[in-house]
Amino acid sequence: MPPPAQMPPLPMLRVFEAAARHESFRRAAEELHVTPAAVSLRMRELEALLGTRLFERRPRGLRLTAAGRDYRAEVAAAMARIADATARLTAPGRDGPLRVGVGRSFALLWLLPRLAGFRLAHPGIDLRLDADDRLADPGPAGPDLAVRFGPGRYAGLRSELLMADSVVPVCAPALLGGGAPPRRPADLLAFPLLHDDGLHAEETATGWPGWLADAGLGMPGAGIHLPDAALVLQAALLGQGVALVRRSLAEAHLAAGRLVRVLGHEIPTAFAYWIVLPGGGPPDARAAAFRDWIRREAGA
């Protein structure tokens, strides 16, 4: 009977999971607060220990080998089970469910369609979403962690980049009435434009005035003004005009064909999505499990 395989140290597996998820030593290093050289060294040590190549090192980046993909799936599942068991064990440290603060539009359009995956990965974590655009700061009196669309600088709190975004014009196919779609930015002026009046002052460059100015156009006539991105997107789905929306919030409707992109002109948003945690020590096991899960979803 062959001797049992040597178990890699858990810190080494954590580095592997991050490097495999990002397919980048640099991005894994940023997440783990170490150097890319340290990540590369740990992965060479892991490959030597396993006697298997996990990564293809190419001039333009990394790619997982077939063995690496299989190993990543098993390691990620095992780490999720460990996090879940730890969360159940330590949950009495804070009464009630894990509280996650999110903006209303992000919760409705991006997070809710994905939450079933979190429940499958962590069935022992009781979750409560505080979906309110007036987000409370994470901490003893607020949520355990939050996802914010903003500049990433929050006094007394820790923030970790979740994902960047951009804005794109979209509309329902019915709005085009079977005719030719707009081919130039100026063609948009023949359609009602849907405005998001909930934009922060620092975001105005990615509203219609900024987008049209970037395309070399002035403001059109009357449109429809709505208080947040969720209502703007709903109005677009109803065929009431062309909406300028964050790509992250519209992606499910675009993939299903309920909305179509109008032109290819796209500009990055001034803000990004950030995971926001209380200042001080590391998050508890439940918050860490949610943070790691939502990172994987954003990366996918």
PDB file of C-alpha atoms in Angstrom:
ATOM      1  CA  MET A   1       0.000   0.000   0.000  1.00  0.00           C
ATOM      2  CA  PRO A   2       1.555   3.383  -1.002  1.00  0.00           C
ATOM      3  CA  PRO A   3       2.238   5.922   1.761  1.00  0.00           C
ATOM      4  CA  PRO A   4      -0.355   8.725   2.089  1.00  0.00           C
ATOM      5  CA  ALA A   5       0.378  11.898   0.114  1.00  0.00           C
ATOM      6  CA  GLN A   6       1.850  14.781   2.090  1.00  0.00           C
ATOM      7  CA  MET A   7      -0.759  17.408   2.863  1.00  0.00           C
ATOM      8  CA  PRO A   8       0.306  20.910   1.679  1.00  0.00           C
ATOM      9  CA  PRO A   9       0.241  23.552   4.425  1.00  0.00           C
ATOM     10  CA  LEU A  10      -3.032  25.467   4.585  1.00  0.00           C
ATOM     11  CA  PRO A  11      -1.360  28.892   4.014  1.00  0.00           C
ATOM     12  CA  MET A  12       0.167  27.495   0.818  1.00  0.00           C
ATOM     13  CA  LEU A  13      -3.267  26.317  -0.351  1.00  0.00           C
ATOM     14  CA  ARG A  14      -4.725  29.734   0.403  1.00  0.00           C
ATOM     15  CA  VAL A  15      -2.091  31.316  -1.841  1.00  0.00           C
ATOM     16  CA  PHE A  16      -2.847  28.736  -4.541  1.00  0.00           C
ATOM     17  CA  GLU A  17      -6.588  29.418  -4.396  1.00  0.00           C
ATOM     18  CA  ALA A  18      -6.046  33.165  -4.860  1.00  0.00           C
ATOM     19  CA  ALA A  19      -3.475  32.710  -7.658  1.00  0.00           C
ATOM     20  CA  ALA A  20      -5.681  30.157  -9.431  1.00  0.00           C
ATOM     21  CA  ARG A  21      -8.816  32.292  -9.107  1.00  0.00           C
ATOM     22  CA  HIS A  22      -7.096  35.349 -10.583  1.00  0.00           C
ATOM     23  CA  GLU A  23      -4.716  33.421 -12.875  1.00  0.00           C
ATOM     24  CA  SER A  24      -2.263  36.115 -11.811  1.00  0.00           C
ATOM     25  CA  PHE A  25       0.493  36.114  -9.202  1.00  0.00           C
ATOM     26  CA  ARG A  26       0.369  39.917  -9.080  1.00  0.00           C
ATOM     27  CA  ARG A  27      -3.358  40.130  -8.319  1.00  0.00           C
ATOM     28  CA  ALA A  28      -3.100  37.301  -5.787  1.00  0.00           C
ATOM     29  CA  ALA A  29      -0.245  39.177  -4.096  1.00  0.00           C
ATOM     30  CA  GLU A  30      -2.348  42.352  -3.887  1.00  0.00           C
ATOM     31  CA  GLU A  31      -5.204  40.407  -2.295  1.00  0.00           C
ATOM     32  CA  LEU A  32      -2.955  38.653   0.230  1.00  0.00           C
ATOM     33  CA  HIS A  33      -0.754  41.697   0.948  1.00  0.00           C
ATOM     34  CA  VAL A  34       2.491  39.956  -0.064  1.00  0.00           C
ATOM     35  CA  THR A  35       4.855  40.343  -3.030  1.00  0.00           C
ATOM     36  CA  PRO A  36       4.340  38.638  -6.409  1.00  0.00           C
ATOM     37  CA  ALA A  37       7.735  36.980  -5.922  1.00  0.00           C
ATOM     38  CA  ALA A  38       6.492  35.407  -2.684  1.00  0.00           C
ATOM     39  CA  VAL A  39       3.397  34.058  -4.446  1.00  0.00           C
ATOM     40  CA  SER A  40       5.515  32.667  -7.302  1.00  0.00           C
ATOM     41  CA  LEU A  41       7.885  30.970  -4.844  1.00  0.00           C
ATOM     42  CA  ARG A  42       5.025  29.357  -2.904  1.00  0.00           C
ATOM     43  CA  MET A  43       3.500  28.033  -6.118  1.00  0.00           C
ATOM     44  CA  ARG A  44       6.792  26.491  -7.226  1.00  0.00           C
ATOM     45  CA  GLU A  45       7.086  24.867  -3.808  1.00  0.00           C
ATOM     46  CA  LEU A  46       3.514  23.528  -4.104  1.00  0.00           C
ATOM     47  CA  GLU A  47       4.158  22.128  -7.594  1.00  0.00           C
ATOM     48  CA  ALA A  48       7.331  20.459  -6.325  1.00  0.00           C
ATOM     49  CA  LEU A  49       5.465  18.993  -3.346  1.00  0.00           C
ATOM     50  CA  LEU A  50       2.670  17.633  -5.558  1.00  0.00           C
ATOM     51  CA  GLY A  51       4.960  16.612  -8.408  1.00  0.00           C
ATOM     52  CA  THR A  52       2.507  18.269 -10.825  1.00  0.00           C
ATOM     53  CA  ARG A  53       2.475  21.470 -12.868  1.00  0.00           C
ATOM     54  CA  LEU A  54      -0.460  23.619 -11.831  1.00  0.00           C
ATOM     55  CA  PHE A  55       0.244  26.704 -13.971  1.00  0.00           C
ATOM     56  CA  GLU A  56       1.409  27.349 -17.499  1.00  0.00           C
ATOM     57  CA  ARG A  57       3.722  30.357 -17.279  1.00  0.00           C
ATOM     58  CA  ARG A  58       3.350  32.320 -20.508  1.00  0.00           C
ATOM     59  CA  PRO A  59       4.895  35.610 -21.681  1.00  0.00           C
ATOM     60  CA  ARG A  60       1.513  37.336 -21.361  1.00  0.00           C
ATOM     61  CA  GLY A  61       0.427  35.750 -18.097  1.00  0.00           C
ATOM     62  CA  LEU A  62      -0.622  32.587 -16.351  1.00  0.00           C
ATOM     63  CA  ARG A  63      -3.023  29.847 -17.288  1.00  0.00           C
ATOM     64  CA  LEU A  64      -4.082  26.908 -15.162  1.00  0.00           C
ATOM     65  CA  THR A  65      -3.215  23.466 -16.447  1.00  0.00           C
ATOM     66  CA  ALA A  66      -5.949  20.805 -16.523  1.00  0.00           C
ATOM     67  CA  ALA A  67      -4.550  19.467 -13.242  1.00  0.00           C
ATOM     68  CA  GLY A  68      -4.527  22.990 -11.830  1.00  0.00           C
ATOM     69  CA  ARG A  69      -8.197  23.534 -12.717  1.00  0.00           C
ATOM     70  CA  ASP A  70      -9.216  20.267 -11.075  1.00  0.00           C
ATOM     71  CA  TYR A  71      -7.134  20.985  -7.981  1.00  0.00           C
ATOM     72  CA  ARG A  72      -8.499  24.518  -7.692  1.00  0.00           C
ATOM     73  CA  ALA A  73     -12.094  23.229  -7.703  1.00  0.00           C
ATOM     74  CA  GLU A  74     -11.340  20.800  -4.883  1.00  0.00           C
ATOM     75  CA  VAL A  75      -9.297  23.276  -2.836  1.00  0.00           C
ATOM     76  CA  ALA A  76     -11.914  26.047  -3.179  1.00  0.00           C
ATOM     77  CA  ALA A  77     -14.690  23.671  -2.101  1.00  0.00           C
ATOM     78  CA  ALA A  78     -12.660  22.446   0.874  1.00  0.00           C
ATOM     79  CA  MET A  79     -11.797  25.974   1.988  1.00  0.00           C
ATOM     80  CA  ALA A  80     -15.446  26.998   1.713  1.00  0.00           C
ATOM     81  CA  ARG A  81     -16.409  24.072   3.965  1.00  0.00           C
ATOM     82  CA  ILE A  82     -13.729  25.035   6.495  1.00  0.00           C
ATOM     83  CA  ALA A  83     -14.925  28.671   6.471  1.00  0.00           C
ATOM     84  CA  ASP A  84     -18.528  27.553   6.910  1.00  0.00           C
ATOM     85  CA  ALA A  85     -17.664  25.247   9.811  1.00  0.00           C
ATOM     86  CA  THR A  86     -15.642  28.026  11.448  1.00  0.00           C
ATOM     87  CA  ALA A  87     -18.503  30.475  10.959  1.00  0.00           C
ATOM     88  CA  ARG A  88     -20.934  28.122  12.667  1.00  0.00           C
ATOM     89  CA  LEU A  89     -18.485  27.620  15.532  1.00  0.00           C
ATOM     90  CA  THR A  90     -17.787  31.319  16.056  1.00  0.00           C
ATOM     91  CA  ALA A  91     -21.245  32.712  15.232  1.00  0.00           C
ATOM     92  CA  PRO A  92     -22.173  33.217  18.929  1.00  0.00           C
ATOM     93  CA  GLY A  93     -19.533  35.976  19.037  1.00  0.00           C
ATOM     94  CA  ARG A  94     -22.080  38.260  17.414  1.00  0.00           C
ATOM     95  CA  ASP A  95     -25.826  37.792  17.795  1.00  0.00           C
ATOM     96  CA  GLY A  96     -28.033  37.482  14.741  1.00  0.00           C
ATOM     97  CA  PRO A  97     -27.298  36.859  11.065  1.00  0.00           C
ATOM     98  CA  LEU A  98     -24.364  38.090   9.022  1.00  0.00           C
ATOM     99  CA  ARG A  99     -25.323  41.625   7.959  1.00  0.00           C
ATOM    100  CA  VAL A 100     -24.187  42.859   4.550  1.00  0.00           C
ATOM    101  CA  GLY A 101     -24.840  46.483   3.597  1.00  0.00           C
ATOM    102  CA  VAL A 102     -25.445  47.099  -0.116  1.00  0.00           C
ATOM    103  CA  GLY A 103     -26.975  49.760  -2.332  1.00  0.00           C
ATOM    104  CA  ARG A 104     -30.508  49.028  -3.547  1.00  0.00           C
ATOM    105  CA  SER A 105     -29.708  48.897  -7.276  1.00  0.00           C
ATOM    106  CA  PHE A 106     -26.656  46.685  -6.762  1.00  0.00           C
ATOM    107  CA  ALA A 107     -28.645  44.330  -4.535  1.00  0.00           C
ATOM    108  CA  LEU A 108     -31.520  44.033  -6.985  1.00  0.00           C
ATOM    109  CA  LEU A 109     -29.628  43.816 -10.258  1.00  0.00           C
ATOM    110  CA  TRP A 110     -26.298  42.151  -9.422  1.00  0.00           C
ATOM    111  CA  LEU A 111     -26.282  40.480  -6.019  1.00  0.00           C
ATOM    112  CA  LEU A 112     -29.696  38.826  -5.668  1.00  0.00           C
ATOM    113  CA  PRO A 113     -29.409  36.730  -8.873  1.00  0.00           C
ATOM    114  CA  ARG A 114     -26.152  35.272  -7.490  1.00  0.00           C
ATOM    115  CA  LEU A 115     -27.076  34.708  -3.841  1.00  0.00           C
ATOM    116  CA  ALA A 116     -28.194  31.115  -4.379  1.00  0.00           C
ATOM    117  CA  GLY A 117     -24.541  30.285  -4.988  1.00  0.00           C
ATOM    118  CA  PHE A 118     -23.593  31.670  -1.574  1.00  0.00           C
ATOM    119  CA  ARG A 119     -26.327  29.668   0.118  1.00  0.00           C
ATOM    120  CA  LEU A 120     -25.079  26.484  -1.568  1.00  0.00           C
ATOM    121  CA  ALA A 121     -21.476  27.167  -0.559  1.00  0.00           C
ATOM    122  CA  HIS A 122     -22.314  28.281   3.004  1.00  0.00           C
ATOM    123  CA  PRO A 123     -25.645  26.779   4.105  1.00  0.00           C
ATOM    124  CA  GLY A 124     -24.815  27.385   7.771  1.00  0.00           C
ATOM    125  CA  ILE A 125     -24.568  31.177   7.480  1.00  0.00           C
ATOM    126  CA  ASP A 126     -27.755  33.129   8.147  1.00  0.00           C
ATOM    127  CA  LEU A 127     -27.606  36.214   5.919  1.00  0.00           C
ATOM    128  CA  ARG A 128     -29.348  39.576   6.134  1.00  0.00           C
ATOM    129  CA  LEU A 129     -29.062  42.191   3.379  1.00  0.00           C
ATOM    130  CA  ASP A 130     -29.318  45.816   4.467  1.00  0.00           C
ATOM    131  CA  ALA A 131     -30.266  47.195   1.028  1.00  0.00           C
ATOM    132  CA  ASP A 132     -30.282  50.942   1.456  1.00  0.00           C
ATOM    133  CA  ASP A 133     -28.472  53.661  -0.483  1.00  0.00           C
ATOM    134  CA  ARG A 134     -27.837  55.458   2.833  1.00  0.00           C
ATOM    135  CA  LEU A 135     -25.295  52.854   3.877  1.00  0.00           C
ATOM    136  CA  ALA A 136     -24.336  52.578   7.525  1.00  0.00           C
ATOM    137  CA  ASP A 137     -20.658  52.118   8.311  1.00  0.00           C
ATOM    138  CA  PRO A 138     -19.619  48.528   9.089  1.00  0.00           C
ATOM    139  CA  GLY A 139     -18.980  48.023  12.784  1.00  0.00           C
ATOM    140  CA  PRO A 140     -20.707  47.081  16.049  1.00  0.00           C
ATOM    141  CA  ALA A 141     -23.763  49.238  15.336  1.00  0.00           C
ATOM    142  CA  GLY A 142     -23.882  48.575  11.573  1.00  0.00           C
ATOM    143  CA  PRO A 143     -23.398  45.730   9.120  1.00  0.00           C
ATOM    144  CA  ASP A 144     -20.526  43.259   9.356  1.00  0.00           C
ATOM    145  CA  LEU A 145     -19.319  44.385   5.934  1.00  0.00           C
ATOM    146  CA  ALA A 146     -20.622  46.432   3.012  1.00  0.00           C
ATOM    147  CA  VAL A 147     -20.308  46.719  -0.743  1.00  0.00           C
ATOM    148  CA  ARG A 148     -20.094  50.335  -1.853  1.00  0.00           C
ATOM    149  CA  PHE A 149     -19.918  52.012  -5.231  1.00  0.00           C
ATOM    150  CA  GLY A 150     -17.613  54.887  -4.480  1.00  0.00           C
ATOM    151  CA  PRO A 151     -14.077  56.273  -4.335  1.00  0.00           C
ATOM    152  CA  GLY A 152     -12.749  53.595  -1.950  1.00  0.00           C
ATOM    153  CA  ARG A 153     -11.635  56.033   0.742  1.00  0.00           C
ATOM    154  CA  TYR A 154     -13.674  55.691   3.943  1.00  0.00           C
ATOM    155  CA  ALA A 155     -12.342  57.132   7.189  1.00  0.00           C
ATOM    156  CA  GLY A 156     -11.727  54.522   9.871  1.00  0.00           C
ATOM    157  CA  LEU A 157     -12.676  51.614   7.575  1.00  0.00           C
ATOM    158  CA  ARG A 158     -10.779  49.130   5.420  1.00  0.00           C
ATOM    159  CA  SER A 159     -11.703  48.897   1.745  1.00  0.00           C
ATOM    160  CA  GLU A 160     -10.745  46.266  -0.828  1.00  0.00           C
ATOM    161  CA  LEU A 161     -11.400  46.685  -4.549  1.00  0.00           C
ATOM    162  CA  LEU A 162     -14.153  44.378  -5.790  1.00  0.00           C
ATOM    163  CA  MET A 163     -14.480  45.478  -9.435  1.00  0.00           C
ATOM    164  CA  ALA A 164     -14.283  48.464 -11.738  1.00  0.00           C
ATOM    165  CA  ASP A 165     -17.146  49.394 -14.056  1.00  0.00           C
ATOM    166  CA  SER A 166     -18.134  51.433 -17.104  1.00  0.00           C
ATOM    167  CA  VAL A 167     -21.325  52.930 -18.510  1.00  0.00           C
ATOM    168  CA  VAL A 168     -22.988  51.871 -21.753  1.00  0.00           C
ATOM    169  CA  PRO A 169     -26.160  52.992 -23.578  1.00  0.00           C
ATOM    170  CA  VAL A 170     -28.813  50.248 -23.730  1.00  0.00           C
ATOM    171  CA  CYS A 171     -32.446  49.917 -24.763  1.00  0.00           C
ATOM    172  CA  ALA A 172     -35.146  47.324 -25.305  1.00  0.00           C
ATOM    173  CA  PRO A 173     -35.145  45.849 -28.831  1.00  0.00           C
ATOM    174  CA  ALA A 174     -38.777  46.992 -29.207  1.00  0.00           C
ATOM    175  CA  LEU A 175     -37.720  50.644 -28.916  1.00  0.00           C
ATOM    176  CA  LEU A 176     -35.919  50.350 -32.241  1.00  0.00           C
ATOM    177  CA  GLY A 177     -39.163  49.186 -33.863  1.00  0.00           C
ATOM    178  CA  GLY A 178     -37.406  46.895 -36.276  1.00  0.00           C
ATOM    179  CA  GLY A 179     -35.511  49.808 -37.774  1.00  0.00           C
ATOM    180  CA  ALA A 180     -31.783  50.295 -38.047  1.00  0.00           C
ATOM    181  CA  PRO A 181     -30.062  50.835 -34.697  1.00  0.00           C
ATOM    182  CA  PRO A 182     -28.224  54.114 -34.125  1.00  0.00           C
ATOM    183  CA  ARG A 183     -24.848  54.100 -35.886  1.00  0.00           C
ATOM    184  CA  ARG A 184     -23.498  57.418 -34.591  1.00  0.00           C
ATOM    185  CA  PRO A 185     -23.792  59.093 -31.198  1.00  0.00           C
ATOM    186  CA  ALA A 186     -25.859  61.856 -32.820  1.00  0.00           C
ATOM    187  CA  ASP A 187     -28.490  59.249 -33.801  1.00  0.00           C
ATOM    188  CA  LEU A 188     -29.331  58.825 -30.105  1.00  0.00           C
ATOM    189  CA  LEU A 189     -30.897  62.269 -30.055  1.00  0.00           C
ATOM    190  CA  ALA A 190     -33.895  60.854 -31.915  1.00  0.00           C
ATOM    191  CA  PHE A 191     -34.800  58.737 -28.853  1.00  0.00           C
ATOM    192  CA  PRO A 192     -35.945  59.648 -25.329  1.00  0.00           C
ATOM    193  CA  LEU A 193     -33.033  59.460 -22.922  1.00  0.00           C
ATOM    194  CA  LEU A 194     -33.466  57.998 -19.415  1.00  0.00           C
ATOM    195  CA  HIS A 195     -31.544  59.915 -16.739  1.00  0.00           C
ATOM    196  CA  ASP A 196     -30.362  58.584 -13.359  1.00  0.00           C
ATOM    197  CA  ASP A 197     -30.812  61.488 -10.939  1.00  0.00           C
ATOM    198  CA  GLY A 198     -29.261  59.460  -8.121  1.00  0.00           C
ATOM    199  CA  LEU A 199     -25.716  59.971  -9.413  1.00  0.00           C
ATOM    200  CA  HIS A 200     -23.224  61.353  -6.920  1.00  0.00           C
ATOM    201  CA  ALA A 201     -21.564  64.645  -7.847  1.00  0.00           C
ATOM    202  CA  GLU A 202     -18.317  62.798  -8.633  1.00  0.00           C
ATOM    203  CA  GLU A 203     -20.178  60.517 -11.050  1.00  0.00           C
ATOM    204  CA  THR A 204     -21.741  63.173 -13.244  1.00  0.00           C
ATOM    205  CA  ALA A 205     -19.119  62.613 -15.947  1.00  0.00           C
ATOM    206  CA  THR A 206     -20.679  59.193 -16.498  1.00  0.00           C
ATOM    207  CA  GLY A 207     -24.240  60.495 -16.738  1.00  0.00           C
ATOM    208  CA  TRP A 208     -25.791  61.537 -20.050  1.00  0.00           C
ATOM    209  CA  PRO A 209     -24.259  65.054 -20.042  1.00  0.00           C
ATOM    210  CA  GLY A 210     -20.756  63.631 -19.605  1.00  0.00           C
ATOM    211  CA  TRP A 211     -21.301  60.781 -22.080  1.00  0.00           C
ATOM    212  CA  LEU A 212     -22.676  63.100 -24.763  1.00  0.00           C
ATOM    213  CA  ALA A 213     -19.872  65.604 -24.183  1.00  0.00           C
ATOM    214  CA  ASP A 214     -17.334  62.775 -24.510  1.00  0.00           C
ATOM    215  CA  ALA A 215     -18.973  61.908 -27.847  1.00  0.00           C
ATOM    216  CA  GLY A 216     -18.785  65.542 -28.977  1.00  0.00           C
ATOM    217  CA  LEU A 217     -22.487  66.309 -28.568  1.00  0.00           C
ATOM    218  CA  GLY A 218     -24.563  68.738 -26.531  1.00  0.00           C
ATOM    219  CA  MET A 219     -27.573  67.924 -24.392  1.00  0.00           C
ATOM    220  CA  PRO A 220     -30.779  66.815 -26.146  1.00  0.00           C
ATOM    221  CA  GLY A 221     -34.303  67.989 -25.358  1.00  0.00           C
ATOM    222  CA  ALA A 222     -36.634  66.552 -22.726  1.00  0.00           C
ATOM    223  CA  GLY A 223     -36.101  63.040 -21.380  1.00  0.00           C
ATOM    224  CA  ILE A 224     -37.250  61.008 -18.383  1.00  0.00           C
ATOM    225  CA  HIS A 225     -35.574  61.495 -15.000  1.00  0.00           C
ATOM    226  CA  LEU A 226     -35.637  58.708 -12.397  1.00  0.00           C
ATOM    227  CA  PRO A 227     -34.164  58.486  -8.882  1.00  0.00           C
ATOM    228  CA  ASP A 228     -31.887  55.451  -9.172  1.00  0.00           C
ATOM    229  CA  ALA A 229     -30.263  52.953 -11.538  1.00  0.00           C
ATOM    230  CA  ALA A 230     -32.786  50.183 -10.867  1.00  0.00           C
ATOM    231  CA  LEU A 231     -35.714  52.339 -12.032  1.00  0.00           C
ATOM    232  CA  VAL A 232     -33.727  53.600 -15.024  1.00  0.00           C
ATOM    233  CA  LEU A 233     -33.074  50.018 -16.082  1.00  0.00           C
ATOM    234  CA  GLN A 234     -36.726  49.044 -15.554  1.00  0.00           C
ATOM    235  CA  ALA A 235     -37.840  51.955 -17.733  1.00  0.00           C
ATOM    236  CA  ALA A 236     -35.436  50.789 -20.443  1.00  0.00           C
ATOM    237  CA  LEU A 237     -36.850  47.247 -20.241  1.00  0.00           C
ATOM    238  CA  LEU A 238     -40.329  48.740 -20.764  1.00  0.00           C
ATOM    239  CA  GLY A 239     -39.136  50.434 -23.954  1.00  0.00           C
ATOM    240  CA  GLN A 240     -39.450  53.976 -22.613  1.00  0.00           C
ATOM    241  CA  GLY A 241     -36.071  55.218 -23.808  1.00  0.00           C
ATOM    242  CA  VAL A 242     -32.328  54.670 -24.030  1.00  0.00           C
ATOM    243  CA  ALA A 243     -30.627  54.261 -20.662  1.00  0.00           C
ATOM    244  CA  LEU A 244     -27.018  54.941 -19.774  1.00  0.00           C
ATOM    245  CA  VAL A 245     -26.252  52.291 -17.154  1.00  0.00           C
ATOM    246  CA  ARG A 246     -23.377  50.576 -15.426  1.00  0.00           C
ATOM    247  CA  ARG A 247     -22.423  47.533 -17.444  1.00  0.00           C
ATOM    248  CA  SER A 248     -22.338  45.376 -14.284  1.00  0.00           C
ATOM    249  CA  LEU A 249     -26.009  46.108 -13.562  1.00  0.00           C
ATOM    250  CA  ALA A 250     -27.224  45.479 -17.105  1.00  0.00           C
ATOM    251  CA  GLU A 251     -25.179  42.367 -17.933  1.00  0.00           C
ATOM    252  CA  ALA A 252     -27.892  39.781 -17.120  1.00  0.00           C
ATOM    253  CA  HIS A 253     -30.488  41.582 -19.284  1.00  0.00           C
ATOM    254  CA  LEU A 254     -27.980  42.000 -22.116  1.00  0.00           C
ATOM    255  CA  ALA A 255     -27.040  38.314 -22.011  1.00  0.00           C
ATOM    256  CA  ALA A 256     -30.725  37.319 -22.146  1.00  0.00           C
ATOM    257  CA  GLY A 257     -31.483  39.698 -25.040  1.00  0.00           C
ATOM    258  CA  ARG A 258     -33.990  41.743 -23.045  1.00  0.00           C
ATOM    259  CA  LEU A 259     -31.739  44.749 -23.650  1.00  0.00           C
ATOM    260  CA  VAL A 260     -29.322  45.531 -26.459  1.00  0.00           C
ATOM    261  CA  ARG A 261     -26.296  47.784 -26.492  1.00  0.00           C
ATOM    262  CA  VAL A 262     -26.683  50.943 -28.533  1.00  0.00           C
ATOM    263  CA  LEU A 263     -23.387  51.908 -30.168  1.00  0.00           C
ATOM    264  CA  GLY A 264     -20.062  50.815 -28.764  1.00  0.00           C
ATOM    265  CA  HIS A 265     -19.122  54.048 -27.013  1.00  0.00           C
ATOM    266  CA  GLU A 266     -18.304  53.144 -23.408  1.00  0.00           C
ATOM    267  CA  ILE A 267     -16.584  55.183 -20.715  1.00  0.00           C
ATOM    268  CA  PRO A 268     -15.217  54.034 -17.335  1.00  0.00           C
ATOM    269  CA  THR A 269     -17.011  55.146 -14.202  1.00  0.00           C
ATOM    270  CA  ALA A 270     -15.317  57.528 -11.795  1.00  0.00           C
ATOM    271  CA  PHE A 271     -16.208  55.138  -8.956  1.00  0.00           C
ATOM    272  CA  ALA A 272     -15.680  51.394  -8.493  1.00  0.00           C
ATOM    273  CA  TYR A 273     -17.212  48.710  -6.274  1.00  0.00           C
ATOM    274  CA  TRP A 274     -15.429  48.203  -2.955  1.00  0.00           C
ATOM    275  CA  ILE A 275     -15.749  45.686  -0.153  1.00  0.00           C
ATOM    276  CA  VAL A 276     -15.786  47.773   3.024  1.00  0.00           C
ATOM    277  CA  LEU A 277     -14.878  46.266   6.398  1.00  0.00           C
ATOM    278  CA  PRO A 278     -14.512  47.609   9.921  1.00  0.00           C
ATOM    279  CA  GLY A 279     -11.107  49.066  10.693  1.00  0.00           C
ATOM    280  CA  GLY A 280      -8.747  47.227  12.979  1.00  0.00           C
ATOM    281  CA  GLY A 281      -8.345  43.462  12.903  1.00  0.00           C
ATOM    282  CA  PRO A 282      -9.340  40.959  10.215  1.00  0.00           C
ATOM    283  CA  PRO A 283     -13.035  40.180   9.598  1.00  0.00           C
ATOM    284  CA  ASP A 284     -14.676  37.286  11.432  1.00  0.00           C
ATOM    285  CA  ALA A 285     -15.056  33.954   9.654  1.00  0.00           C
ATOM    286  CA  ARG A 286     -18.570  34.624   8.354  1.00  0.00           C
ATOM    287  CA  ALA A 287     -17.654  38.023   6.883  1.00  0.00           C
ATOM    288  CA  ALA A 288     -14.473  36.557   5.399  1.00  0.00           C
ATOM    289  CA  ALA A 289     -16.500  33.760   3.784  1.00  0.00           C
ATOM    290  CA  PHE A 290     -18.845  36.295   2.160  1.00  0.00           C
ATOM    291  CA  ARG A 291     -15.945  38.505   1.068  1.00  0.00           C
ATOM    292  CA  ASP A 292     -14.133  35.585  -0.567  1.00  0.00           C
ATOM    293  CA  TRP A 293     -17.326  34.379  -2.265  1.00  0.00           C
ATOM    294  CA  ILE A 294     -18.266  37.770  -3.727  1.00  0.00           C
ATOM    295  CA  ARG A 295     -14.694  38.222  -4.989  1.00  0.00           C
ATOM    296  CA  ARG A 296     -14.991  34.948  -6.889  1.00  0.00           C
ATOM    297  CA  GLU A 297     -18.337  36.054  -8.346  1.00  0.00           C
ATOM    298  CA  ALA A 298     -16.901  39.401  -9.470  1.00  0.00           C
ATOM    299  CA  GLY A 299     -13.884  37.649 -10.982  1.00  0.00           C
ATOM    300  CA  ALA A 300     -16.134  35.267 -12.902  1.00  0.00           C
TER     301      ALA A 300
END
